[in-house]
Tab-separated table of C-alpha atoms and ligand atoms in Angstrom:
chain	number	residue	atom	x	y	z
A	1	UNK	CA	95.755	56.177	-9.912
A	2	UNK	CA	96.729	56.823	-13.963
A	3	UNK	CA	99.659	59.101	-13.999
A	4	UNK	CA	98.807	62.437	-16.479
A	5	UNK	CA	101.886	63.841	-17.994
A	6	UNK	CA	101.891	66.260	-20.747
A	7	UNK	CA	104.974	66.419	-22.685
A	8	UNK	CA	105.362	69.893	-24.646
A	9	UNK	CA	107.292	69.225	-27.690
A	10	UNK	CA	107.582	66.201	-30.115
A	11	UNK	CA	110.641	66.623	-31.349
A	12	UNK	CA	113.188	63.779	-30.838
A	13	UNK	CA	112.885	63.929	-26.987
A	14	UNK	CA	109.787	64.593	-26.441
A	15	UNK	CA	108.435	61.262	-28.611
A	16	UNK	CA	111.274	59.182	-27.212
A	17	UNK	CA	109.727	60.064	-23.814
A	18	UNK	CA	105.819	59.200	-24.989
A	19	UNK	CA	107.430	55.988	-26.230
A	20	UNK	CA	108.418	55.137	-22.705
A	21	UNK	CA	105.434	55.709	-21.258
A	22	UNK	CA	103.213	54.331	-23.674
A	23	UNK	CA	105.050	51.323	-22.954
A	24	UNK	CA	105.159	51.049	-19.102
A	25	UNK	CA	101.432	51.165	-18.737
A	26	UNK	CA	99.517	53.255	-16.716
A	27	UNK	CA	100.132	56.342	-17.448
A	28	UNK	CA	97.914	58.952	-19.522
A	29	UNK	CA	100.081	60.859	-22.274
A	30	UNK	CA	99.197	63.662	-23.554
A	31	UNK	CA	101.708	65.757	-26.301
A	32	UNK	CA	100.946	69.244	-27.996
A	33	UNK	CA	103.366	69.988	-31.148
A	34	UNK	CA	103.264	73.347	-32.289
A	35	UNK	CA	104.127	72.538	-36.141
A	36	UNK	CA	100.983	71.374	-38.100
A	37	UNK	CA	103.334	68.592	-39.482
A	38	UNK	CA	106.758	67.538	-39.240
A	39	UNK	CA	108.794	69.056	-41.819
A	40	UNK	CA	112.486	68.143	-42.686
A	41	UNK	CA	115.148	70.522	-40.709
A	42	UNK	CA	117.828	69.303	-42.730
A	43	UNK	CA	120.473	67.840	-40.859
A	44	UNK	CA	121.919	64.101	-40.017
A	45	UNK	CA	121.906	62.943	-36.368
A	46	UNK	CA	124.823	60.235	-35.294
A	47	UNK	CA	123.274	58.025	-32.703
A	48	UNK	CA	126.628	55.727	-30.547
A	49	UNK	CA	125.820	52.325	-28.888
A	50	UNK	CA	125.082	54.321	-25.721
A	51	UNK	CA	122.008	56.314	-27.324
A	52	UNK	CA	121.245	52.730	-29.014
A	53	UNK	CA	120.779	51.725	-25.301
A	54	UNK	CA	118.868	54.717	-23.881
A	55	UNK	CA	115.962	53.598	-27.218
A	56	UNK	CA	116.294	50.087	-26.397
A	57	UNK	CA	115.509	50.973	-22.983
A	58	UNK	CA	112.093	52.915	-23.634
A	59	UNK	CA	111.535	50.091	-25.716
A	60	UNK	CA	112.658	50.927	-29.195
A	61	UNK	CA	114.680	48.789	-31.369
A	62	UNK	CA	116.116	50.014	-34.889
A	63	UNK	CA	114.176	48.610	-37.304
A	64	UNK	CA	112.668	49.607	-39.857
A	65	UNK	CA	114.503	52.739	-40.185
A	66	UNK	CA	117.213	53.940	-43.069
A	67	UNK	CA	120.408	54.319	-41.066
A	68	UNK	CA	123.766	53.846	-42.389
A	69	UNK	CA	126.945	52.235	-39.917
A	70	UNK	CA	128.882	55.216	-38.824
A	71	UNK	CA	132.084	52.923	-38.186
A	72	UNK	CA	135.223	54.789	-38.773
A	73	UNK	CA	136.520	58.322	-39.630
A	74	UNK	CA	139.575	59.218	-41.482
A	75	UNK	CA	141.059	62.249	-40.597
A	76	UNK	CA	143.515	64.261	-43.698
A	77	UNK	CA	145.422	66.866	-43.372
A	78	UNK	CA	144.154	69.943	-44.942
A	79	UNK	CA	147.233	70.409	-46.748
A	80	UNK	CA	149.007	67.328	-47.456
A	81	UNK	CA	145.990	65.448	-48.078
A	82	UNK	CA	148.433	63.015	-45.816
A	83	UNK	CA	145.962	60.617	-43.505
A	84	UNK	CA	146.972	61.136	-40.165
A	85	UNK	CA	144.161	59.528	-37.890
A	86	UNK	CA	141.986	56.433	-38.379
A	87	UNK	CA	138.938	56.435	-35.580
A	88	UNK	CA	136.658	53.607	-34.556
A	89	UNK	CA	132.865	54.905	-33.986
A	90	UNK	CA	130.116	52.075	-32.858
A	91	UNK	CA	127.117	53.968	-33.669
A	92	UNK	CA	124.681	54.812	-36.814
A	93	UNK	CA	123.897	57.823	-38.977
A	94	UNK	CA	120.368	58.844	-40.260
A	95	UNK	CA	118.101	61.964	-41.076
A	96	UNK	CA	116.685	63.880	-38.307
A	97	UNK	CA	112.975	63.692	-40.490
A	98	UNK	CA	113.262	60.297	-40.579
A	99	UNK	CA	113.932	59.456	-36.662
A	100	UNK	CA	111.382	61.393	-35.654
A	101	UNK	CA	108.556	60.097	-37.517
A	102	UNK	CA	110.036	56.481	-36.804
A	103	UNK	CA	109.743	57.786	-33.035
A	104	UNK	CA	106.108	58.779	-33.978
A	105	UNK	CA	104.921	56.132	-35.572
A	106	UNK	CA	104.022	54.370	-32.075
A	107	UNK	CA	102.844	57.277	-30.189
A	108	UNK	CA	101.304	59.542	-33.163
A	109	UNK	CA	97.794	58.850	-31.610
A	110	UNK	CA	98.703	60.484	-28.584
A	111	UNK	CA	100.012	64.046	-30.440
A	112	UNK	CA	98.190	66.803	-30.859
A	113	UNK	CA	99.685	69.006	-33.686
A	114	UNK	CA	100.086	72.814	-34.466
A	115	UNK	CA	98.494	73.655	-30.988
A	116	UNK	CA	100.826	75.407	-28.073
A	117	UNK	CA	100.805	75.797	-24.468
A	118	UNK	CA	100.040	79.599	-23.376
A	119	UNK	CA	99.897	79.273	-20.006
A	120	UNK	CA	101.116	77.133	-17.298
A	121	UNK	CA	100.672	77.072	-13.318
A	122	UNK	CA	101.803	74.370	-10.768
A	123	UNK	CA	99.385	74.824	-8.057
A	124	UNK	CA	101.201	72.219	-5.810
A	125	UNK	CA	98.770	69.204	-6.860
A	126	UNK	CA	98.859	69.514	-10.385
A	127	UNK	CA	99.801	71.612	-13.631
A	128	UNK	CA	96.852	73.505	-14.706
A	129	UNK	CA	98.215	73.943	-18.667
A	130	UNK	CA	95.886	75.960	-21.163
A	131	UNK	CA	96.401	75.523	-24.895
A	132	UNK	CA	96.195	77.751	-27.856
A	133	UNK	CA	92.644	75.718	-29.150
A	134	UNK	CA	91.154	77.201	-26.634
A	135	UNK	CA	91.298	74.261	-24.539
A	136	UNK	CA	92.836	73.174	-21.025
A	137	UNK	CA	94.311	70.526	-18.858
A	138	UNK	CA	95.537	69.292	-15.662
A	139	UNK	CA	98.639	67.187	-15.141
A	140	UNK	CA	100.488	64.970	-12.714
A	141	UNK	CA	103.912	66.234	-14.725
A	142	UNK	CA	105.145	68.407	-17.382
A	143	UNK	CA	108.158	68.232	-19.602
A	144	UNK	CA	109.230	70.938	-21.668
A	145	UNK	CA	110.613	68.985	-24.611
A	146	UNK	CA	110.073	71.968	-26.995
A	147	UNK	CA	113.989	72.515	-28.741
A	148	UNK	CA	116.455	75.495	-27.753
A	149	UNK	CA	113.977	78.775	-28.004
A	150	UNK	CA	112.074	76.134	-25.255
A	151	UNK	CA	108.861	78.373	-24.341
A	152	UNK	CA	108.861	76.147	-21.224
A	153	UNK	CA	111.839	77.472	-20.045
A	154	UNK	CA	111.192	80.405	-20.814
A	155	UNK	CA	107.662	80.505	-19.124
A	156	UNK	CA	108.197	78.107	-16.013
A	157	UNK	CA	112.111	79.189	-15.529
A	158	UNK	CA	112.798	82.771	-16.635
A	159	UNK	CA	115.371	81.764	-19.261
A	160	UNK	CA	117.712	81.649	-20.018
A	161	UNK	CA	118.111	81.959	-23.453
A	162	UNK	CA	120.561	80.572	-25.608
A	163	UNK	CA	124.348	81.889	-26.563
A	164	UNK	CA	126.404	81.574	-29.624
A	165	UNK	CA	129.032	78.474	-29.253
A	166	UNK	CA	131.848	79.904	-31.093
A	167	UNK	CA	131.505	79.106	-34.857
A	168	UNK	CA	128.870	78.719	-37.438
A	169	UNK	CA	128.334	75.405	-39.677
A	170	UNK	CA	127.397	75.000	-43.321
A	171	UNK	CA	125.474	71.892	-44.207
A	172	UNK	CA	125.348	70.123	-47.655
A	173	UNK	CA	124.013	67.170	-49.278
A	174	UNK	CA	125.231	65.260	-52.349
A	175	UNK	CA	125.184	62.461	-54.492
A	176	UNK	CA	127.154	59.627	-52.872
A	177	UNK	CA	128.474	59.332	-56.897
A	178	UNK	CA	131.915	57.923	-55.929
A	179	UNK	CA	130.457	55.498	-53.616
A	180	UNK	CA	132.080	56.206	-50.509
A	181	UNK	CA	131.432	54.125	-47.856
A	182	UNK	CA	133.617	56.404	-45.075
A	183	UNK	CA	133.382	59.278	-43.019
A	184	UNK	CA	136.061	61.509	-43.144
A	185	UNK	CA	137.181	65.055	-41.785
A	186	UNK	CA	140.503	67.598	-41.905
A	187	UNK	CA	142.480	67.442	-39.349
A	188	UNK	CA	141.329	70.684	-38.402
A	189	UNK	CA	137.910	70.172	-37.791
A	190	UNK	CA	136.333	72.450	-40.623
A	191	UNK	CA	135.641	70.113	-43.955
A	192	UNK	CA	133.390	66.582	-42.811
A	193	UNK	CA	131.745	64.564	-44.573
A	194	UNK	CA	129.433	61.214	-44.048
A	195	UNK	CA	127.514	59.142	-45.696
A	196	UNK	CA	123.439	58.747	-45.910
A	197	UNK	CA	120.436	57.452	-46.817
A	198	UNK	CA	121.531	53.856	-47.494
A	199	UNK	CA	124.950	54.931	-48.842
A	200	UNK	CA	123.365	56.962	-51.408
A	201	UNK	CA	124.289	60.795	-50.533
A	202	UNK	CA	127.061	62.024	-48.934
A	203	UNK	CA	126.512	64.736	-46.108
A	204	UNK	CA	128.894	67.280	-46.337
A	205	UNK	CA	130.024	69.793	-43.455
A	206	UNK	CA	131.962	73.261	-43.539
A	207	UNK	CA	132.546	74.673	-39.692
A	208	UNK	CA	132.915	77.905	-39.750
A	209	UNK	CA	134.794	79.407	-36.176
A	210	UNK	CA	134.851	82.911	-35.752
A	211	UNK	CA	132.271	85.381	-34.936
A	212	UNK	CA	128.485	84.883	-35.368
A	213	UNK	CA	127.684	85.175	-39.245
A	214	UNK	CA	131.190	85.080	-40.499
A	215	UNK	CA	130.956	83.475	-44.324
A	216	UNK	CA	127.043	83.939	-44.022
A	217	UNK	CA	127.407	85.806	-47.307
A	218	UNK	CA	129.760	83.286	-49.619
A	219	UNK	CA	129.090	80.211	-51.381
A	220	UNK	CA	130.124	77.064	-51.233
A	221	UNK	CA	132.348	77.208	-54.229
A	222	UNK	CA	133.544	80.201	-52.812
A	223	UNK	CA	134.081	77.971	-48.845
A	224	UNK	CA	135.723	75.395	-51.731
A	225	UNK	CA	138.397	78.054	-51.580
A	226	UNK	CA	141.577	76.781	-50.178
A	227	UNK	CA	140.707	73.010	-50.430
A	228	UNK	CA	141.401	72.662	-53.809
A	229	UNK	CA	144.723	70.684	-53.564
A	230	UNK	CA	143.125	68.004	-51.337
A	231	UNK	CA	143.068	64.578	-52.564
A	232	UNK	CA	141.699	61.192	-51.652
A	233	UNK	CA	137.342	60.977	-50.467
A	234	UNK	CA	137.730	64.685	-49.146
A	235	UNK	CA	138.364	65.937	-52.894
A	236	UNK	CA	134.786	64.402	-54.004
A	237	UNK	CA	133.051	66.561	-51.686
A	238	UNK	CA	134.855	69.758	-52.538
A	239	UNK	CA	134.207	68.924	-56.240
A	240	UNK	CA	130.455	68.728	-55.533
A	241	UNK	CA	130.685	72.108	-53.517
A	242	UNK	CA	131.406	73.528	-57.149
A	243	UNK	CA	128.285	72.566	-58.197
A	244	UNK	CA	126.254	74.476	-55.419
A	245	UNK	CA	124.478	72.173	-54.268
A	246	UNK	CA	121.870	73.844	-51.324
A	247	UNK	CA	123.568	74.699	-48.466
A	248	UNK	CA	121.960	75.197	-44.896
A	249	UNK	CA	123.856	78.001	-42.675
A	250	UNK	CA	123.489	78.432	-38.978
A	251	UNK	CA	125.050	79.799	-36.605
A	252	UNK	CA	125.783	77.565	-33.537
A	253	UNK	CA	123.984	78.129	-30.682
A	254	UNK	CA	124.191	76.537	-26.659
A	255	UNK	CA	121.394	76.383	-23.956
A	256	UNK	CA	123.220	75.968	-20.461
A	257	UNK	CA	121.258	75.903	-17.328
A	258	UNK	CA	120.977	74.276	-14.047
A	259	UNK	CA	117.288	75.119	-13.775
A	260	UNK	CA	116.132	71.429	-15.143
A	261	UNK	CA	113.005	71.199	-13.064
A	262	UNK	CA	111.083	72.379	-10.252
A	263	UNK	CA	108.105	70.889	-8.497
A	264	UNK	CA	105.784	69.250	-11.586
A	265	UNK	CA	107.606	70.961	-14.403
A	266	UNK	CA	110.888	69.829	-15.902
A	267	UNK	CA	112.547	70.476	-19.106
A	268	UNK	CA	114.700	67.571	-21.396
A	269	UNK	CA	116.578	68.073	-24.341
A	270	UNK	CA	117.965	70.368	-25.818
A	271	UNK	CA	115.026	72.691	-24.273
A	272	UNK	CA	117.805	71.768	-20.650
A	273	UNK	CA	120.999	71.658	-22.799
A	274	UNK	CA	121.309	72.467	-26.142
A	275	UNK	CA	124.990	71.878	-27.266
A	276	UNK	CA	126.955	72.255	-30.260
A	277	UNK	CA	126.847	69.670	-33.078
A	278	UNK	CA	130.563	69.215	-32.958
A	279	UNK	CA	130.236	65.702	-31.191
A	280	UNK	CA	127.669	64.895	-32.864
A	281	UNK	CA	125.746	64.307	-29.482
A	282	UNK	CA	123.035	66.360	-28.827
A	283	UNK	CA	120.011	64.000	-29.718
A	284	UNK	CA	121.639	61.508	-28.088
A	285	UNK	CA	121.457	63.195	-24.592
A	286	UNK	CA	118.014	63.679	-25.487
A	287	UNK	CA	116.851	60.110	-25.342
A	288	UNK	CA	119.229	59.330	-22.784
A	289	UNK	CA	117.037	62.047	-20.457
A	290	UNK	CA	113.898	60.458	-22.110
A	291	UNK	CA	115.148	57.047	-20.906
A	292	UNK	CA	115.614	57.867	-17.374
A	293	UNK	CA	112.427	60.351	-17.079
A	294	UNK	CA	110.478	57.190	-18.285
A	295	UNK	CA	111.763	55.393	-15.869
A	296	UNK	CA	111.541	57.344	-12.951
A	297	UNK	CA	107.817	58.979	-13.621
A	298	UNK	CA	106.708	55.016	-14.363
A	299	UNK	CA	108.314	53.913	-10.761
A	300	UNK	CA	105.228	52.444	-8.255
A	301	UNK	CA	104.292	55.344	-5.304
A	302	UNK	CA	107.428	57.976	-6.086
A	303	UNK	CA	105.532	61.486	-6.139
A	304	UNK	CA	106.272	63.119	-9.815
A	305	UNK	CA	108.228	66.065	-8.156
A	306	UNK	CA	110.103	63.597	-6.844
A	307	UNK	CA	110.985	61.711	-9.801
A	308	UNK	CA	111.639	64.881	-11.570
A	309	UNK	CA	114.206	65.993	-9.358
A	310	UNK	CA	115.999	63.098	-8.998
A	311	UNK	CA	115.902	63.329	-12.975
A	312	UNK	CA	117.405	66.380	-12.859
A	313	UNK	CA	120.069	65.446	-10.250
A	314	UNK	CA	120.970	62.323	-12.033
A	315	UNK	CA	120.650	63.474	-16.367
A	316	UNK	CA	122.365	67.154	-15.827
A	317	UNK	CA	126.005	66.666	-14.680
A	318	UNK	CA	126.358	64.000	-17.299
A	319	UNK	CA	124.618	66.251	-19.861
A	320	UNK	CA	126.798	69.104	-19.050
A	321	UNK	CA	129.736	67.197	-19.340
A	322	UNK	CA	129.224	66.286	-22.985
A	323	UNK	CA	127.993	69.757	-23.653
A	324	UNK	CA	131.400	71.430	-22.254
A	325	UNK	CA	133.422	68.960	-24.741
A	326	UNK	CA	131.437	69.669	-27.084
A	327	UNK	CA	131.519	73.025	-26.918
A	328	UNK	CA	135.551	72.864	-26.258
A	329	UNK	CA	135.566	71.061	-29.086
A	330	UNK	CA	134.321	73.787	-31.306
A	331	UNK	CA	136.219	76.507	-29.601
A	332	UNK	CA	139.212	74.230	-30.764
A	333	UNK	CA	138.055	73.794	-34.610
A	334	UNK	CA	140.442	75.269	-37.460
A	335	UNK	CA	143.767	74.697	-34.759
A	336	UNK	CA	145.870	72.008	-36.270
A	337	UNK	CA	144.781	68.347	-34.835
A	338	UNK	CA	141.565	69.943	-34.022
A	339	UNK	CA	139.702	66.847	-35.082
A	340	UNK	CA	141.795	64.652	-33.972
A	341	UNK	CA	140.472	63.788	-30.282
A	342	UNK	CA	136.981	63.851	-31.698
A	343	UNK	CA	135.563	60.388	-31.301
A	344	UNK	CA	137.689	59.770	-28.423
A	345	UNK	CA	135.547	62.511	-26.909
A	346	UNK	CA	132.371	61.577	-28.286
A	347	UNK	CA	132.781	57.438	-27.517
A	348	UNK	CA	134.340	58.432	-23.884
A	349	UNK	CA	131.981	58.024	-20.695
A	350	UNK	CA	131.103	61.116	-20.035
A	351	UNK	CA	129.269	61.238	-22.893
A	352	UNK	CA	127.481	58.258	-21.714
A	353	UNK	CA	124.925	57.004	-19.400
A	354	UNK	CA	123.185	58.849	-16.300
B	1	LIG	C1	123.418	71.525	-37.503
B	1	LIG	C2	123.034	70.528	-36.450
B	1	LIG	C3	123.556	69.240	-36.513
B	1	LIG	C4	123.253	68.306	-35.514
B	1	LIG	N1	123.817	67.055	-35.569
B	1	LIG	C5	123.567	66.169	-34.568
B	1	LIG	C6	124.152	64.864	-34.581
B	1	LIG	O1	124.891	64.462	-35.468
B	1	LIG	N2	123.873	64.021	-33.548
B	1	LIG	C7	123.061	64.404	-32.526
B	1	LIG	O2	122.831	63.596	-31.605
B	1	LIG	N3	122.479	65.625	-32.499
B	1	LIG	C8	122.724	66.518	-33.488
B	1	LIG	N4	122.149	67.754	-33.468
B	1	LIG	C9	121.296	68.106	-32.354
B	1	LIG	C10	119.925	67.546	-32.487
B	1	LIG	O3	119.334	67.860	-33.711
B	1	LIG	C11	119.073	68.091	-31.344
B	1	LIG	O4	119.789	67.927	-30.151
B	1	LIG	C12	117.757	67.357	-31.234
B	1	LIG	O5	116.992	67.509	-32.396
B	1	LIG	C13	116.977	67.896	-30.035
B	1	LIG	O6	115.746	67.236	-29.931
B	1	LIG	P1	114.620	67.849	-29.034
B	1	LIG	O7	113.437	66.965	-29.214
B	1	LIG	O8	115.115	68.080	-27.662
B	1	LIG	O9	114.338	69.263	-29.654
B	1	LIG	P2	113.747	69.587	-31.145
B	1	LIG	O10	114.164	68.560	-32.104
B	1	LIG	O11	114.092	70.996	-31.386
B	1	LIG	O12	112.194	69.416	-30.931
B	1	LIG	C14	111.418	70.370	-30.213
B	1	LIG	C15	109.987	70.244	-30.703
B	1	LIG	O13	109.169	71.097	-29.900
B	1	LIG	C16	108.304	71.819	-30.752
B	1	LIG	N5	107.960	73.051	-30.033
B	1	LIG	C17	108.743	74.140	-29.838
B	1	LIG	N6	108.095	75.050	-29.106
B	1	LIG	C18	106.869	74.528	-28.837
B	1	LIG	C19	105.748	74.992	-28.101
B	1	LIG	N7	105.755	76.193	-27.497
B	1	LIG	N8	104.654	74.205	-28.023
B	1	LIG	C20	104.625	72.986	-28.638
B	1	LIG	N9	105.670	72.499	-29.341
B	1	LIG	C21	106.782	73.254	-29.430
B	1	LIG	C22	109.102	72.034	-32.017
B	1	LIG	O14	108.262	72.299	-33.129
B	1	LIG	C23	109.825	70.694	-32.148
B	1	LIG	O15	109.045	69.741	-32.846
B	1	LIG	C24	122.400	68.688	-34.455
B	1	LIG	C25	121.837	69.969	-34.410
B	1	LIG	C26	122.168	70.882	-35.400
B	1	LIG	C27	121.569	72.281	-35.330
């Protein structure tokens, strides 16, 4: 019999998942998106060989799709300017916009946009889901793919909701007019920057530890402050924060939970684990959950609470793990050699596979 799963949410996750099920056959696929359309949040997103894998495995191959090498970072320190780390990275950097709608382009048929669940029962042998149209549903499986304020979890699990990580970030993009072709960080953690968009901007990033809302109030000429001795690629990017370019200030935030899914209903994402941007690894973990709740919902004669537990058992310790170093990691930012371990972290298994 076709499998119905609704996945709630198409963010990242939640179309890497339709992806994967589109492509295994027989199952019906069903996605409600609150947003009318997708709109750009404003961020990059680093992708490493292992989230490379996890898209290969539901089928996707990067094509077609601006994203610039993300090969090595140089790490300066803040007041020498004196390099003091060069990193390896195997991985890729794009715009968050611009992987989702590549990740919608296959499934887009199967979305319904600005409509949300409002309420959800698992009666044992299936999810009765009504939606804000007016309409209704039953399902086989739900999965609550809907971000960090996840309504799903919220709804289906009692919370919780999420807490502040220990610093806030300021993001900034520039003209890439100096043609670097690096990514490059203090030594401390706080000043980043990356290139994007075929080489042709540079993405520029200010962590900010300390309480939630500290800096909320200055500029970036004024977060130049301090930096203005650097030389060498870092110097470029605190030139351009003199010119104010728009800057995008948020406070970091962490979901952590062990409630990933029970009976018919799971969550994936960050909706189970959102995790500081630090490592650079929270969509990542996304499609790697996507990968293996594709696989197990697609697998001939396993019940679908089955499947989602063992999804649960086998996608949350390793999703944990990355989201404690991540979060360790930000704790850690603005202490000298702060940056230091970074992509040994992020490139080490436990950020990997599960
Ligand atoms: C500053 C910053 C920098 C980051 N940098 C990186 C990075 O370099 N690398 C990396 O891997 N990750 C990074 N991340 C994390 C990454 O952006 C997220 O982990 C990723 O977007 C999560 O995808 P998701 O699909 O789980 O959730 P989201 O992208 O949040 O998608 C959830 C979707 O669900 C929809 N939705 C919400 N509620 C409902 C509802 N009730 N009904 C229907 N739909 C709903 C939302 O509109 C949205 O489209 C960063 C995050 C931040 C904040």
């Amino acid at each position: 019999m076709t499998r119905r799963v609704l996945i709630i949410g198409a963010g990242l996750t939640g179309l890497a998942l339709a992806n994967g099920l589109r492509r295994a056959g027989d199952i019906e696929v069903t996605v409600v998106e609150q947003a009318p359309v997708i709109t750009e949040a404003g961020w990059a997103i680093s992708l490493t060989d292992r989230h490379l894998e996890a898209l290969r495995h539901l089928g996707l191959v990067l094509r077609d799709l601006t994203a610039d090498p993300l090969a090595r970072t140089i790490m300066f320190d803040p007041n020498t300017s004196v390099p003091v780390r060069i990193t390896a990275m195997d991985g890729v950097v794009t715009t968050r916009s611009e992987l989702q709608l590549w990740l919608w382009g296959p499934v887009g048929d199967l979305v319904r946009t600005g409509i949300t669940a409002v309420t959800i029962n698992d009666s044992g042998p299936h999810v009765e889901v009504a939606f804000s149209d007016g309409t209704s549903g039953e399902f086989d499986a739900v999965v609550g793919a809907d971000g960090i304020n996840s309504w799903t979890r919220r709804t289906v699990f009692g919370g919780p909701d999420p807490t502040y990580a220990g610093s806030a970030v300021v993001r900034f993009q520039v003209p890439n007019t100096g043609g670097l072709d690096l990514a490059a960080m203090t030594s401390d953690g706080r000043l980043g920057l990356f290139v994007l968009n075929g080489g042709t901007t540079l993405h520029g990033v200010v962590f900010l530890p300390g309480e939630p809302d500290n800096n909320r109030d200055r500029t970036l000429t004024e977060l130049a402050e301090g930096y203005g001795d650097l030389r060498g690629p870092l110097a470029s990017l605190v030139k351009a924060m003199r010119t104010e370019p728009v800057g995008f200030y948020a406070n970091i935030n962490q979901v952590v939970t062990d409630k990933w899914a029970a009976g018919r209903i799971a969550l994936a994402g960050d909706a189970a684990h959102a995790m500081s941007p630090r490592l650079g690894q929270g969509a990542g973990v996304g499609l790697q959950d996507a990968a293996v709740l594709s696989e197990l919902l697609t697998l001939p004669d396993l019940p679908a609470p089955v499947a989602l537990a063992g999804y649960a058992g086998i996608r949350r310790p390793a999703a944990q793990l990355v989201q404690q170093r991540s979060h360790a990691a930000t704790l850690r930012i603005g202490q000298a050699g702060a940056a230091l371990e970074l992509h040994t972290l992020a490139n080490s298994g436990a950020a990997g596979s599960g």
